[in-house]
C-alpha positions as a LaTeX table, in Angstrom:
\begin{tabular}{lrrr}
\hline
Residue & $x$ (\AA) & $y$ (\AA) & $z$ (\AA) \\
\hline
Unk1 & $-69.31$ & 33.89 & 57.14 \\
Unk2 & $-71.14$ & 33.39 & 53.86 \\
Unk3 & $-70.26$ & 35.04 & 50.56 \\
Unk4 & $-73.16$ & 37.49 & 50.90 \\
Unk5 & $-71.50$ & 39.36 & 53.75 \\
Unk6 & $-68.54$ & 40.48 & 51.60 \\
Unk7 & $-66.34$ & 40.91 & 54.67 \\
Unk8 & $-68.69$ & 43.22 & 56.59 \\
Unk9 & $-69.22$ & 42.07 & 60.14 \\
Unk10 & $-71.07$ & 43.64 & 63.02 \\
Unk11 & $-72.82$ & 46.96 & 63.12 \\
Unk12 & $-70.09$ & 49.40 & 64.16 \\
Unk13 & $-70.93$ & 52.63 & 65.98 \\
Unk14 & $-69.81$ & 54.86 & 63.09 \\
Unk15 & $-72.59$ & 53.55 & 60.81 \\
Unk16 & $-75.30$ & 54.17 & 63.43 \\
Unk17 & $-77.24$ & 57.30 & 64.31 \\
Unk18 & $-76.69$ & 57.56 & 68.04 \\
Unk19 & $-77.56$ & 61.11 & 69.07 \\
Unk20 & $-80.96$ & 62.72 & 69.33 \\
Unk21 & $-79.79$ & 65.70 & 67.30 \\
Unk22 & $-78.95$ & 63.35 & 64.39 \\
Unk23 & $-82.44$ & 61.85 & 64.48 \\
Unk24 & $-84.00$ & 65.34 & 64.72 \\
Unk25 & $-82.13$ & 66.50 & 61.62 \\
Unk26 & $-83.39$ & 63.50 & 59.62 \\
Unk27 & $-87.00$ & 63.99 & 60.79 \\
Unk28 & $-86.94$ & 67.75 & 60.08 \\
Unk29 & $-85.12$ & 67.74 & 56.75 \\
Unk30 & $-85.35$ & 64.18 & 55.45 \\
Unk31 & $-87.35$ & 62.82 & 52.56 \\
Unk32 & $-90.04$ & 60.24 & 53.28 \\
Unk33 & $-89.84$ & 56.76 & 51.81 \\
Unk34 & $-92.54$ & 54.14 & 52.22 \\
Unk35 & $-92.59$ & 50.40 & 51.84 \\
Unk36 & $-95.31$ & 47.98 & 52.86 \\
Unk37 & $-95.38$ & 48.24 & 56.66 \\
Unk38 & $-92.05$ & 50.09 & 56.77 \\
Unk39 & $-91.38$ & 53.81 & 56.60 \\
Unk40 & $-88.11$ & 55.65 & 56.37 \\
Unk41 & $-86.78$ & 59.16 & 56.50 \\
Unk42 & $-83.53$ & 59.93 & 54.71 \\
Unk43 & $-81.37$ & 63.05 & 54.68 \\
Unk44 & $-78.07$ & 63.48 & 52.88 \\
Unk45 & $-75.07$ & 63.61 & 55.20 \\
Unk46 & $-71.50$ & 64.80 & 54.81 \\
Unk47 & $-69.68$ & 61.88 & 56.45 \\
Unk48 & $-69.32$ & 60.05 & 53.13 \\
Unk49 & $-71.17$ & 56.83 & 54.00 \\
Unk50 & $-74.70$ & 55.79 & 54.97 \\
Unk51 & $-75.73$ & 55.71 & 58.63 \\
Unk52 & $-78.74$ & 53.90 & 60.05 \\
Unk53 & $-81.04$ & 54.69 & 62.94 \\
Unk54 & $-84.23$ & 52.94 & 63.96 \\
Unk55 & $-87.34$ & 54.26 & 65.66 \\
Unk56 & $-89.42$ & 51.14 & 66.24 \\
Unk57 & $-92.33$ & 52.31 & 68.37 \\
Unk58 & $-93.84$ & 50.30 & 71.21 \\
Unk59 & $-97.18$ & 51.65 & 70.05 \\
Unk60 & $-96.85$ & 49.72 & 66.78 \\
Unk61 & $-95.09$ & 46.62 & 68.16 \\
Unk62 & $-96.01$ & 45.97 & 71.76 \\
Unk63 & $-93.64$ & 43.08 & 72.50 \\
Unk64 & $-89.87$ & 43.47 & 72.75 \\
Unk65 & $-89.20$ & 40.31 & 70.74 \\
Unk66 & $-91.29$ & 41.74 & 67.87 \\
Unk67 & $-89.33$ & 45.00 & 67.88 \\
Unk68 & $-86.04$ & 43.11 & 68.14 \\
Unk69 & $-86.92$ & 40.90 & 65.15 \\
Unk70 & $-87.56$ & 43.94 & 62.95 \\
Unk71 & $-84.37$ & 45.65 & 64.13 \\
Unk72 & $-82.35$ & 42.49 & 63.46 \\
Unk73 & $-83.73$ & 42.16 & 59.93 \\
Unk74 & $-83.17$ & 45.86 & 59.15 \\
Unk75 & $-79.57$ & 45.71 & 60.44 \\
Unk76 & $-78.82$ & 42.57 & 58.43 \\
Unk77 & $-80.25$ & 44.02 & 55.23 \\
Unk78 & $-78.44$ & 47.32 & 55.81 \\
Unk79 & $-75.11$ & 45.51 & 56.30 \\
Unk80 & $-75.55$ & 43.71 & 53.00 \\
Unk81 & $-76.32$ & 46.91 & 51.09 \\
Unk82 & $-74.39$ & 49.66 & 52.87 \\
Unk83 & $-71.48$ & 49.65 & 50.40 \\
Unk84 & $-73.86$ & 50.51 & 47.55 \\
Unk85 & $-76.00$ & 53.06 & 49.42 \\
Unk86 & $-75.49$ & 56.82 & 49.04 \\
Unk87 & $-74.17$ & 58.97 & 51.91 \\
Unk88 & $-77.43$ & 59.50 & 53.80 \\
Unk89 & $-78.65$ & 59.35 & 57.36 \\
Unk90 & $-81.58$ & 56.97 & 57.42 \\
Unk91 & $-84.19$ & 56.33 & 60.11 \\
Unk92 & $-86.38$ & 53.23 & 59.72 \\
Unk93 & $-89.81$ & 53.05 & 61.36 \\
Unk94 & $-92.55$ & 50.47 & 61.07 \\
Unk95 & $-96.27$ & 49.96 & 61.41 \\
Unk96 & $-98.10$ & 47.04 & 62.99 \\
Unk97 & $-98.56$ & 45.37 & 59.58 \\
Unk98 & $-94.98$ & 44.07 & 59.72 \\
Unk99 & $-96.12$ & 41.52 & 62.29 \\
Unk100 & $-98.04$ & 39.67 & 59.60 \\
Unk101 & $-95.08$ & 39.65 & 57.20 \\
Unk102 & $-92.51$ & 36.87 & 56.89 \\
Unk103 & $-88.80$ & 37.64 & 57.15 \\
Unk104 & $-88.53$ & 37.16 & 53.38 \\
Unk105 & $-91.32$ & 39.71 & 52.81 \\
Unk106 & $-89.59$ & 42.22 & 55.08 \\
Unk107 & $-86.27$ & 41.71 & 53.26 \\
Unk108 & $-88.06$ & 42.32 & 49.94 \\
Unk109 & $-89.59$ & 45.55 & 51.27 \\
Unk110 & $-86.17$ & 46.70 & 52.50 \\
Unk111 & $-84.65$ & 45.79 & 49.14 \\
Unk112 & $-87.16$ & 48.12 & 47.47 \\
Unk113 & $-86.39$ & 50.84 & 50.03 \\
Unk114 & $-82.63$ & 50.61 & 49.32 \\
Unk115 & $-83.29$ & 50.84 & 45.57 \\
Unk116 & $-85.51$ & 53.92 & 45.95 \\
Unk117 & $-82.95$ & 55.50 & 48.27 \\
Unk118 & $-80.19$ & 54.87 & 45.77 \\
Unk119 & $-82.29$ & 56.27 & 42.95 \\
Unk120 & $-83.27$ & 59.33 & 44.97 \\
Unk121 & $-79.80$ & 60.33 & 46.14 \\
Unk122 & $-77.40$ & 58.84 & 43.59 \\
Unk123 & $-79.05$ & 58.86 & 40.20 \\
Unk124 & $-80.88$ & 62.16 & 40.52 \\
Unk125 & $-84.33$ & 62.56 & 39.00 \\
Unk126 & $-86.66$ & 59.88 & 37.72 \\
Unk127 & $-89.38$ & 57.55 & 38.87 \\
Unk128 & $-88.15$ & 55.28 & 41.71 \\
Unk129 & $-90.44$ & 52.52 & 40.44 \\
Unk130 & $-88.51$ & 52.23 & 37.18 \\
Unk131 & $-85.32$ & 50.87 & 38.70 \\
Unk132 & $-83.64$ & 47.95 & 36.98 \\
Unk133 & $-82.04$ & 45.53 & 39.42 \\
Unk134 & $-78.23$ & 45.40 & 39.16 \\
\hline
\end{tabular}
């Protein structure tokens, strides 16, 4: 395990959205966040920690290995940042453009998403584009 993991291993069930009703709540009441090729919906939760769900459509990414790559990258990025994220339920979606992006590009887009999410739910008002990196 490298130093970047900070002791977090796996993707335990309690940090995942697993039920349709949880996804429905995020889609109905969540705020929209966009990154290049990635979209997210986020809704505050009352469990006290962030939870992640993914809706990676076959329509956007036809091949299973393409969908799996995106899911793997999202999970890895989420694991690295979950301790600093606000208590929200988050659903990540993507468009076909992600196929042309490198893993590094996708990580950068996710990094921006986490920052905007943090700004939106933790720091209150302000422009999400004016975030100073920690």
